[in-house]
CSV table of C-alpha atoms and ligand atoms in Angstrom, one decimal:
chain,number,residue,atom,x,y,z
A,1,MET,CA,4.6,32.2,30.9
A,2,LEU,CA,5.8,28.9,29.6
A,3,THR,CA,8.1,28.8,26.5
A,4,ASN,CA,7.2,26.9,23.3
A,5,ARG,CA,9.8,24.3,24.3
A,6,GLN,CA,8.2,23.8,27.7
A,7,LEU,CA,4.7,23.6,26.2
A,8,PHE,CA,6.0,21.1,23.6
A,9,LEU,CA,7.2,18.8,26.3
A,10,GLN,CA,4.1,19.3,28.4
A,11,HIS,CA,1.3,19.0,25.8
A,12,VAL,CA,2.6,17.4,22.6
A,13,GLY,CA,2.7,13.6,22.8
A,14,GLN,CA,6.3,12.4,23.1
A,15,THR,CA,7.9,9.1,21.9
A,16,SER,CA,11.4,9.7,23.2
A,17,ASP,CA,13.3,11.2,26.1
A,18,GLN,CA,15.6,13.0,23.9
A,19,PRO,CA,13.7,15.0,21.2
A,20,LEU,CA,15.9,17.2,19.1
A,21,MET,CA,13.9,20.3,20.3
A,22,LEU,CA,15.0,22.5,17.5
A,23,GLU,CA,12.4,25.3,16.9
A,24,ILE,CA,12.2,25.9,13.2
A,25,GLU,CA,10.6,29.1,11.9
A,26,ARG,CA,10.9,28.5,8.2
A,27,ALA,CA,12.5,26.1,5.7
A,28,GLU,CA,13.5,26.5,2.0
A,29,GLY,CA,15.4,24.2,-0.3
A,30,ILE,CA,17.9,22.2,1.7
A,31,TYR,CA,17.9,24.7,4.6
A,32,MET,CA,15.9,25.2,7.8
A,33,TYR,CA,16.1,28.3,10.0
A,34,ASP,CA,15.5,28.3,13.7
A,35,ASN,CA,13.9,31.0,15.8
A,36,ARG,CA,17.3,32.6,16.4
A,37,GLY,CA,17.9,32.9,12.6
A,38,GLN,CA,20.5,30.1,12.6
A,39,GLN,CA,20.7,28.1,9.3
A,40,TYR,CA,20.7,24.2,9.3
A,41,ILE,CA,21.2,21.8,6.4
A,42,ASP,CA,18.7,19.1,6.1
A,43,LEU,CA,20.8,16.0,5.3
A,44,ILE,CA,17.9,13.5,5.7
A,45,SER,CA,15.0,15.3,3.9
A,46,GLY,CA,12.7,15.0,7.0
A,47,VAL,CA,13.4,11.3,6.6
A,48,SER,CA,13.1,10.8,2.9
A,49,VAL,CA,10.2,13.2,2.4
A,50,ASN,CA,11.5,16.5,1.1
A,51,ASN,CA,13.1,15.0,-2.1
A,52,ILE,CA,12.5,18.3,-4.0
A,53,GLY,CA,13.5,20.4,-1.0
A,54,HIS,CA,11.4,22.4,1.4
A,55,ARG,CA,8.6,24.5,0.0
A,56,HIS,CA,9.4,23.9,-3.6
A,57,PRO,CA,7.7,26.8,-5.5
A,58,ALA,CA,5.9,24.4,-7.9
A,59,VAL,CA,4.4,22.6,-4.8
A,60,VAL,CA,3.4,25.8,-3.1
A,61,GLU,CA,1.7,27.1,-6.3
A,62,ALA,CA,-0.2,23.8,-6.8
A,63,ILE,CA,-1.4,23.9,-3.2
A,64,GLU,CA,-2.5,27.5,-3.5
A,65,LYS,CA,-4.4,26.8,-6.8
A,66,GLN,CA,-6.2,23.8,-5.3
A,67,LEU,CA,-7.1,25.8,-2.2
A,68,GLU,CA,-9.0,28.3,-4.4
A,69,LYS,CA,-11.1,25.4,-5.8
A,70,TYR,CA,-11.9,22.9,-3.0
A,71,MET,CA,-10.5,20.9,-0.1
A,72,HIS,CA,-12.3,17.8,1.3
A,73,LEU,CA,-15.5,16.9,-0.6
A,74,MET,CA,-16.4,13.3,0.2
A,75,VAL,CA,-14.9,10.1,1.5
A,76,TYR,CA,-12.5,8.2,-0.8
A,77,GLY,CA,-13.7,6.8,-4.1
A,78,GLU,CA,-17.1,8.4,-4.6
A,79,MET,CA,-16.4,11.5,-6.5
A,80,VAL,CA,-14.3,12.2,-9.5
A,81,GLN,CA,-11.7,14.6,-8.1
A,82,SER,CA,-9.4,15.9,-10.8
A,83,PRO,CA,-6.2,16.2,-8.6
A,84,GLN,CA,-6.5,12.5,-7.8
A,85,VAL,CA,-7.3,11.5,-11.3
A,86,LYS,CA,-4.4,13.5,-12.8
A,87,LEU,CA,-1.9,12.1,-10.2
A,88,ALA,CA,-3.1,8.5,-10.7
A,89,LYS,CA,-2.7,8.9,-14.5
A,90,TYR,CA,0.7,10.5,-14.3
A,91,LEU,CA,2.0,7.8,-11.8
A,92,SER,CA,0.7,4.9,-13.9
A,93,ASP,CA,2.4,6.3,-17.0
A,94,LEU,CA,5.7,6.2,-15.1
A,95,LEU,CA,5.1,2.6,-14.0
A,96,PRO,CA,5.0,-0.7,-15.8
A,97,ALA,CA,1.7,-1.6,-17.3
A,98,SER,CA,0.9,-4.1,-14.5
A,99,LEU,CA,0.9,-1.3,-12.0
A,100,ASP,CA,-2.0,0.7,-13.3
A,101,ALA,CA,-4.4,1.2,-10.4
A,102,ILE,CA,-3.5,3.5,-7.5
A,103,TYR,CA,-5.3,3.7,-4.2
A,104,PHE,CA,-4.5,6.9,-2.3
A,105,VAL,CA,-4.2,7.0,1.5
A,106,ASN,CA,-2.6,9.3,4.0
A,107,SER,CA,0.7,7.7,5.1
A,108,GLY,CA,3.2,4.9,4.5
A,109,SER,CA,1.7,2.8,7.4
A,110,GLU,CA,-1.8,3.1,6.0
A,111,ALA,CA,-0.5,2.2,2.5
A,112,MET,CA,0.9,-1.0,4.0
A,113,GLU,CA,-2.3,-1.8,5.8
A,114,GLY,CA,-4.2,-1.5,2.5
A,115,ALA,CA,-1.5,-3.5,0.6
A,116,LEU,CA,-1.7,-6.4,3.2
A,117,LYS,CA,-5.5,-6.5,3.1
A,118,LEU,CA,-5.5,-6.4,-0.7
A,119,ALA,CA,-3.0,-9.4,-0.9
A,120,LYS,CA,-5.2,-11.4,1.5
A,121,ARG,CA,-8.4,-10.5,-0.4
A,122,ALA,CA,-6.9,-11.2,-3.9
A,123,THR,CA,-5.4,-14.5,-3.0
A,124,GLY,CA,-7.8,-15.7,-0.3
A,125,ARG,CA,-4.7,-16.9,1.7
A,126,PRO,CA,-3.8,-16.3,5.3
A,127,HIS,CA,-0.1,-16.0,5.6
A,128,ILE,CA,2.3,-13.1,5.3
A,129,LYS,CA,6.1,-13.1,5.0
A,130,SER,CA,8.4,-10.2,5.7
A,131,PHE,CA,12.0,-9.6,6.5
A,132,GLN,CA,14.3,-9.2,9.5
A,133,HIS,CA,15.2,-5.6,10.2
A,134,ALA,CA,12.4,-4.3,8.0
A,135,TYR,CA,10.4,-1.2,8.9
A,136,HIS,CA,6.9,-0.8,7.3
A,137,GLY,CA,5.2,1.6,9.7
A,138,SER,CA,3.7,1.8,13.2
A,139,THR,CA,0.1,0.7,12.9
A,140,HIS,CA,-0.9,-2.8,14.1
A,141,GLY,CA,-0.6,-4.5,10.7
A,142,ALA,CA,2.6,-2.7,9.7
A,143,LEU,CA,4.0,-3.4,13.2
A,144,SER,CA,3.1,-7.1,12.8
A,145,ILE,CA,5.5,-7.4,9.8
A,146,LEU,CA,8.2,-5.2,11.4
A,147,GLY,CA,11.5,-7.1,11.6
A,148,ASP,CA,12.5,-6.3,15.2
A,149,GLU,CA,11.1,-8.0,18.3
A,150,GLU,CA,12.0,-5.3,20.8
A,151,MET,CA,9.7,-2.8,19.0
A,152,LYS,CA,6.9,-5.3,18.9
A,153,ARG,CA,6.9,-7.0,22.3
A,154,ALA,CA,4.9,-4.5,24.3
A,155,PHE,CA,2.1,-4.4,21.7
A,156,ARG,CA,1.4,-8.2,21.3
A,157,PRO,CA,-0.8,-9.9,20.3
A,158,LEU,CA,-0.3,-8.7,16.7
A,159,LEU,CA,-1.4,-10.3,13.4
A,160,PRO,CA,-1.1,-14.1,13.4
A,161,GLY,CA,0.4,-15.9,10.4
A,162,VAL,CA,3.4,-13.7,9.9
A,163,GLU,CA,6.8,-15.2,9.5
A,164,LYS,CA,10.2,-13.6,9.2
A,165,LEU,CA,12.6,-14.2,6.3
A,166,GLU,CA,16.2,-13.2,6.2
A,167,PHE,CA,17.2,-10.6,3.6
A,168,ASN,CA,19.7,-12.0,1.1
A,169,ASN,CA,19.3,-15.5,2.4
A,170,PHE,CA,18.1,-17.6,-0.5
A,171,GLN,CA,17.3,-20.6,1.6
A,172,SER,CA,14.7,-18.7,3.6
A,173,LEU,CA,12.7,-18.3,0.4
A,174,GLU,CA,11.8,-22.0,0.5
A,175,THR,CA,9.3,-21.2,3.3
A,176,ILE,CA,7.1,-19.3,0.8
A,177,ASP,CA,4.4,-21.8,0.0
A,178,ALA,CA,0.9,-22.2,-1.3
A,179,THR,CA,-0.6,-20.6,1.9
A,180,THR,CA,1.4,-17.4,1.5
A,181,ALA,CA,-0.7,-14.5,0.5
A,182,CYS,CA,2.2,-12.1,0.1
A,183,VAL,CA,5.9,-11.4,0.7
A,184,VAL,CA,6.6,-7.8,1.8
A,185,VAL,CA,10.1,-6.4,1.2
A,186,GLU,CA,11.9,-3.1,0.8
A,187,PRO,CA,13.9,-3.4,-2.4
A,188,ILE,CA,16.7,-1.8,-0.5
A,189,GLN,CA,16.3,-2.2,3.2
A,190,ALA,CA,16.2,1.3,4.7
A,191,GLU,CA,16.1,1.2,8.5
A,192,ALA,CA,18.3,-1.9,8.5
A,193,GLY,CA,21.1,0.6,7.6
A,194,ILE,CA,20.6,0.7,3.8
A,195,ILE,CA,21.2,-2.9,2.8
A,196,GLU,CA,21.1,-3.8,-0.9
A,197,PRO,CA,19.9,-7.1,-2.3
A,198,GLN,CA,22.8,-9.3,-3.3
A,199,ASN,CA,23.3,-11.8,-6.1
A,200,ASN,CA,19.9,-11.3,-7.7
A,201,PHE,CA,18.1,-11.9,-4.5
A,202,LEU,CA,15.0,-10.0,-5.6
A,203,GLN,CA,14.8,-12.0,-8.9
A,204,ALA,CA,14.9,-15.2,-6.9
A,205,LEU,CA,12.2,-13.9,-4.6
A,206,ARG,CA,10.1,-12.9,-7.6
A,207,GLU,CA,10.5,-16.4,-9.1
A,208,ARG,CA,9.6,-18.1,-5.8
A,209,CYS,CA,6.5,-16.0,-5.5
A,210,ASN,CA,5.5,-16.8,-9.1
A,211,GLN,CA,5.9,-20.5,-8.4
A,212,MET,CA,3.8,-20.4,-5.3
A,213,GLY,CA,1.2,-17.9,-6.5
A,214,ALA,CA,2.1,-15.5,-3.7
A,215,LEU,CA,1.9,-11.7,-4.3
A,216,LEU,CA,5.2,-9.7,-4.1
A,217,ILE,CA,4.8,-6.4,-2.3
A,218,PHE,CA,7.6,-3.8,-2.6
A,219,ASP,CA,7.6,-1.1,0.1
A,220,GLU,CA,9.1,1.9,-1.8
A,221,VAL,CA,8.1,4.4,0.9
A,222,GLN,CA,11.7,5.5,1.4
A,223,THR,CA,13.3,4.2,-1.8
A,224,GLY,CA,10.8,5.7,-4.3
A,225,MET,CA,10.6,9.1,-5.8
A,226,GLY,CA,14.0,9.3,-7.3
A,227,ARG,CA,16.0,8.8,-4.1
A,228,THR,CA,18.1,5.9,-5.2
A,229,GLY,CA,19.0,7.2,-8.7
A,230,LYS,CA,15.9,5.6,-10.4
A,231,PHE,CA,12.4,6.8,-10.0
A,232,PHE,CA,11.6,3.6,-8.2
A,233,ALA,CA,14.3,1.4,-6.7
A,234,PHE,CA,12.9,-1.8,-8.3
A,235,GLU,CA,14.1,-0.4,-11.7
A,236,HIS,CA,17.7,-1.1,-10.6
A,237,TYR,CA,16.9,-4.8,-10.4
A,238,GLY,CA,14.4,-5.4,-13.2
A,239,VAL,CA,11.9,-6.9,-10.8
A,240,VAL,CA,8.3,-5.7,-10.9
A,241,PRO,CA,6.2,-6.2,-7.8
A,242,ASP,CA,2.5,-7.1,-7.8
A,243,ILE,CA,1.8,-4.4,-5.2
A,244,MET,CA,3.8,-1.4,-4.3
A,245,THR,CA,3.5,1.1,-1.5
A,246,LEU,CA,4.5,4.8,-1.7
A,247,ALA,CA,4.4,7.7,0.8
A,248,LYS,CA,6.9,10.2,2.2
A,249,GLY,CA,8.5,11.8,-0.8
A,250,LEU,CA,5.3,11.3,-2.8
A,251,GLY,CA,3.7,14.5,-1.3
A,252,GLY,CA,6.5,17.0,-1.6
A,253,GLY,CA,6.0,17.8,2.1
A,254,MET,CA,2.2,17.1,2.2
A,255,PRO,CA,0.8,13.9,3.8
A,256,ILE,CA,-0.1,11.3,1.2
A,257,GLY,CA,0.5,7.6,0.7
A,258,ALA,CA,-0.6,5.0,-2.0
A,259,PHE,CA,-0.7,1.4,-2.7
A,260,VAL,CA,-0.5,0.4,-6.3
A,261,ALA,CA,-1.5,-2.8,-8.1
A,262,SER,CA,-3.0,-4.0,-11.4
A,263,LYS,CA,-6.6,-3.0,-12.0
A,264,THR,CA,-7.6,-6.7,-11.7
A,265,ILE,CA,-6.0,-7.1,-8.3
A,266,MET,CA,-7.2,-3.7,-7.1
A,267,ASP,CA,-10.8,-4.4,-8.2
A,268,THR,CA,-11.1,-7.3,-5.7
A,269,LEU,CA,-11.7,-4.6,-3.1
A,270,LYS,CA,-15.0,-3.7,-4.7
A,271,THR,CA,-16.8,-6.9,-3.8
A,272,ASN,CA,-17.2,-9.5,-1.0
A,273,PRO,CA,-17.2,-7.3,0.9
A,274,MET,CA,-17.8,-4.1,-1.0
A,275,LEU,CA,-15.8,-1.1,0.4
A,276,GLY,CA,-12.9,-3.5,1.0
A,277,HIS,CA,-10.8,-0.6,2.1
A,278,ILE,CA,-12.1,2.8,2.9
A,279,THR,CA,-10.6,6.1,4.1
A,280,THR,CA,-12.0,9.6,4.7
A,281,PHE,CA,-9.1,11.7,3.9
A,282,GLY,CA,-7.0,9.4,1.6
A,283,GLY,CA,-6.1,11.2,-1.6
A,284,HIS,CA,-6.9,14.6,-0.2
A,285,PRO,CA,-7.2,17.0,-3.2
A,286,VAL,CA,-4.6,19.4,-1.8
A,287,SER,CA,-2.1,16.6,-1.1
A,288,CYS,CA,-2.8,15.1,-4.6
A,289,ALA,CA,-2.2,18.5,-6.2
A,290,ALA,CA,1.1,18.9,-4.3
A,291,SER,CA,2.0,15.4,-5.2
A,292,LEU,CA,1.4,15.8,-8.9
A,293,ALA,CA,3.6,18.9,-8.9
A,294,THR,CA,6.3,17.0,-7.0
A,295,VAL,CA,6.2,14.0,-9.3
A,296,LYS,CA,6.5,16.3,-12.3
A,297,VAL,CA,9.5,18.1,-10.9
A,298,ILE,CA,11.3,14.8,-10.2
A,299,HIS,CA,10.4,13.5,-13.7
A,300,GLU,CA,10.9,16.6,-15.8
A,301,GLU,CA,14.1,17.7,-14.1
A,302,HIS,CA,15.6,14.2,-14.2
A,303,LEU,CA,16.2,14.3,-10.4
A,304,ALA,CA,16.7,10.6,-10.2
A,305,GLU,CA,19.5,10.5,-12.7
A,306,LYS,CA,21.0,13.6,-11.0
A,307,ALA,CA,20.7,11.8,-7.6
A,308,HIS,CA,23.0,9.1,-9.0
A,309,MET,CA,25.7,11.6,-10.0
A,310,LYS,CA,25.4,13.5,-6.7
A,311,GLY,CA,25.7,10.3,-4.7
A,312,GLN,CA,28.8,9.6,-6.7
A,313,ARG,CA,30.2,13.0,-5.8
A,314,ILE,CA,29.6,12.4,-2.1
A,315,ARG,CA,31.3,9.0,-2.3
A,316,GLU,CA,34.3,10.5,-4.1
A,317,LYS,CA,34.7,13.4,-1.7
A,318,LEU,CA,33.8,11.8,1.6
A,319,LYS,CA,37.1,10.2,2.7
A,320,HIS,CA,38.0,9.9,6.3
A,321,PRO,CA,40.0,7.3,8.4
A,322,THR,CA,36.9,6.7,10.6
A,323,ILE,CA,34.7,5.7,7.6
A,324,HIS,CA,34.7,1.9,7.2
A,325,HIS,CA,32.6,1.9,4.1
A,326,ILE,CA,29.7,3.5,2.3
A,327,ARG,CA,26.5,1.6,1.4
A,328,GLY,CA,23.6,2.6,-0.8
A,329,LYS,CA,22.6,4.0,-4.1
A,330,GLY,CA,22.0,7.6,-5.3
A,331,LEU,CA,21.3,9.9,-2.5
A,332,PHE,CA,20.3,7.1,-0.2
A,333,LEU,CA,23.6,6.4,1.7
A,334,ALA,CA,24.7,4.8,4.9
A,335,ILE,CA,28.1,5.8,6.2
A,336,GLU,CA,29.4,2.9,8.2
A,337,LEU,CA,31.7,3.8,11.1
A,338,ASN,CA,31.6,0.3,12.8
A,339,ASP,CA,31.7,2.0,16.2
A,340,ASN,CA,28.6,3.0,18.2
A,341,GLU,CA,30.5,5.4,20.6
A,342,LEU,CA,32.2,7.1,17.7
A,343,LEU,CA,28.9,7.5,16.0
A,344,LYS,CA,27.3,9.1,19.0
A,345,ARG,CA,30.1,11.6,19.3
A,346,PHE,CA,29.9,12.3,15.6
A,347,MET,CA,26.2,13.0,15.8
A,348,ASP,CA,26.8,15.6,18.5
A,349,GLU,CA,29.5,17.2,16.6
A,350,ALA,CA,27.5,17.2,13.3
A,351,PHE,CA,24.7,19.0,15.1
A,352,LYS,CA,27.2,21.7,16.2
A,353,GLU,CA,28.0,22.0,12.5
A,354,HIS,CA,24.3,22.6,11.9
A,355,LEU,CA,23.7,19.4,10.0
A,356,ILE,CA,20.3,17.8,10.6
A,357,MET,CA,21.3,14.1,10.7
A,358,ASP,CA,19.9,10.7,11.7
A,359,TRP,CA,21.0,7.2,12.1
A,360,PHE,CA,18.9,4.1,11.5
A,361,LEU,CA,16.3,2.2,13.7
A,362,PHE,CA,18.1,-1.1,13.3
A,363,SER,CA,21.8,-0.2,12.8
A,364,ASP,CA,23.7,1.7,15.5
A,365,THR,CA,27.1,2.1,13.9
A,366,ALA,CA,26.1,4.0,10.7
A,367,PHE,CA,24.6,7.4,9.8
A,368,ARG,CA,22.4,8.3,6.8
A,369,ILE,CA,23.0,10.8,4.1
A,370,ALA,CA,19.7,11.5,2.2
A,371,PRO,CA,19.5,15.2,1.4
A,372,PRO,CA,16.9,16.7,-0.9
A,373,LEU,CA,17.7,15.6,-4.5
A,374,ILE,CA,18.0,19.3,-5.5
A,375,VAL,CA,21.2,19.7,-3.4
A,376,ASP,CA,23.9,21.2,-5.7
A,377,ASN,CA,27.5,20.4,-6.1
A,378,TYR,CA,28.6,23.5,-4.1
A,379,GLN,CA,26.3,22.5,-1.3
A,380,ILE,CA,27.6,18.9,-1.4
A,381,ASP,CA,31.1,20.1,-1.0
A,382,GLU,CA,30.1,22.2,1.9
A,383,ILE,CA,28.3,19.3,3.5
A,384,VAL,CA,31.3,17.0,3.1
A,385,LYS,CA,33.6,19.6,4.7
A,386,LYS,CA,31.3,19.8,7.7
A,387,ILE,CA,31.1,16.0,8.0
A,388,HIS,CA,34.9,15.8,7.9
A,389,THR,CA,35.1,18.5,10.6
A,390,ALA,CA,32.6,16.6,12.8
A,391,LEU,CA,34.4,13.3,12.2
A,392,ASP,CA,37.8,14.9,13.1
A,393,ARG,CA,36.4,16.1,16.4
A,394,ALA,CA,34.5,12.9,17.2
A,395,GLN,CA,37.7,11.0,16.6
A,396,THR,CA,39.9,13.1,18.9
A,397,ILE,CA,37.4,13.6,21.9
B,1,LIG,C1,10.1,1.8,4.4
B,1,LIG,C2,9.0,2.4,5.2
B,1,LIG,N1,7.8,2.0,5.0
B,1,LIG,C3,6.7,2.5,5.7
B,1,LIG,C4,6.9,3.6,6.6
B,1,LIG,C5,5.8,4.2,7.3
B,1,LIG,O1,5.4,5.4,6.8
B,1,LIG,P1,4.6,6.5,7.7
B,1,LIG,O2,5.5,6.9,8.8
B,1,LIG,O3,4.2,7.5,6.7
B,1,LIG,O4,3.4,5.8,8.2
B,1,LIG,C6,8.2,4.1,6.7
B,1,LIG,C7,8.5,5.2,7.6
B,1,LIG,O5,9.5,5.5,8.0
B,1,LIG,C8,9.3,3.5,6.0
B,1,LIG,O6,10.5,3.9,6.2
């Protein structure tokens, strides 16, 4: 009989030759447990998803309660579903007044598809700008604005009218003009290796968009939900987008995404054509119930503020001769080693320490630290010790 691992390789669609192949039986808080009972620490939150940890009791309870009432009823937007309504109201109360209409979808990529369509529909303009080393998802539209040619080449032709800007390059903002429907940006670039905007770059971008009548879209799929020390990363910079995308941590482990705009902008999807964006499962009631519980935990337990303090603790404790510098905010950190071979050896050693780690799509000399925001000080000290051990070994091999 074939093992689960063999069946996984045989029948589950693969996207890499080197999957991690860990067989997890259960997960709780910051920990995962494999089929041999071994404990692992999730240092990346399933890539910025499990911000309140795995199987948070409030999320499990909300899912169970919703399951007793109803699951799917009808395609998006026709029926008044209270989990959606409550979530939309709670989120809009957390957001500036100009972001008061929320369209729920299933993922970050789908949120970006909706956001791009909304910008084109609302402005009637054809062109889109995005940034080098940006990642916004894997569907055709999201891939079209991805900032790396190698990941795109095999899938061309993609969307026309897309142009790349350089993050933190003020001159490149001049190409935003009266034909630009929108500029899409991650307020802190995630897969580029956690690159922060410098010298009020986002303010300058906002101003240029205002001048040209282009809509500014912030992709907060990784940076949102308390990860960077604020509920949304844009709060660090005092710049409010016209449209924002959310996903990943929004669902507390359940699939959900959203694009957010003003009611006036969002309402353009109602006419010419009507049904300007539709989805069957977007805003699934069980996902919305889980999401509301998640958002409440982050808000009521001040997890964003705590993420700031915890990030500081990691920065203070994580000192090693191989570390060149640390980038990022809150619990959204890139540890720069400036050495790809060293990084590879470190990743192997970190896995031996039972740390679930990851590097970045577009940076091959740094690794990420983005644990669930509920990680406590004792656990942080344990994590730092394990990273030091792995770095020691990686350095001497
Ligand atoms: C910044 C950002 N935007 C969008 C996405 C796409 O989200 P999803 O994988 O849910 O489609 C990702 C996924 O990693 C992301 O990091």
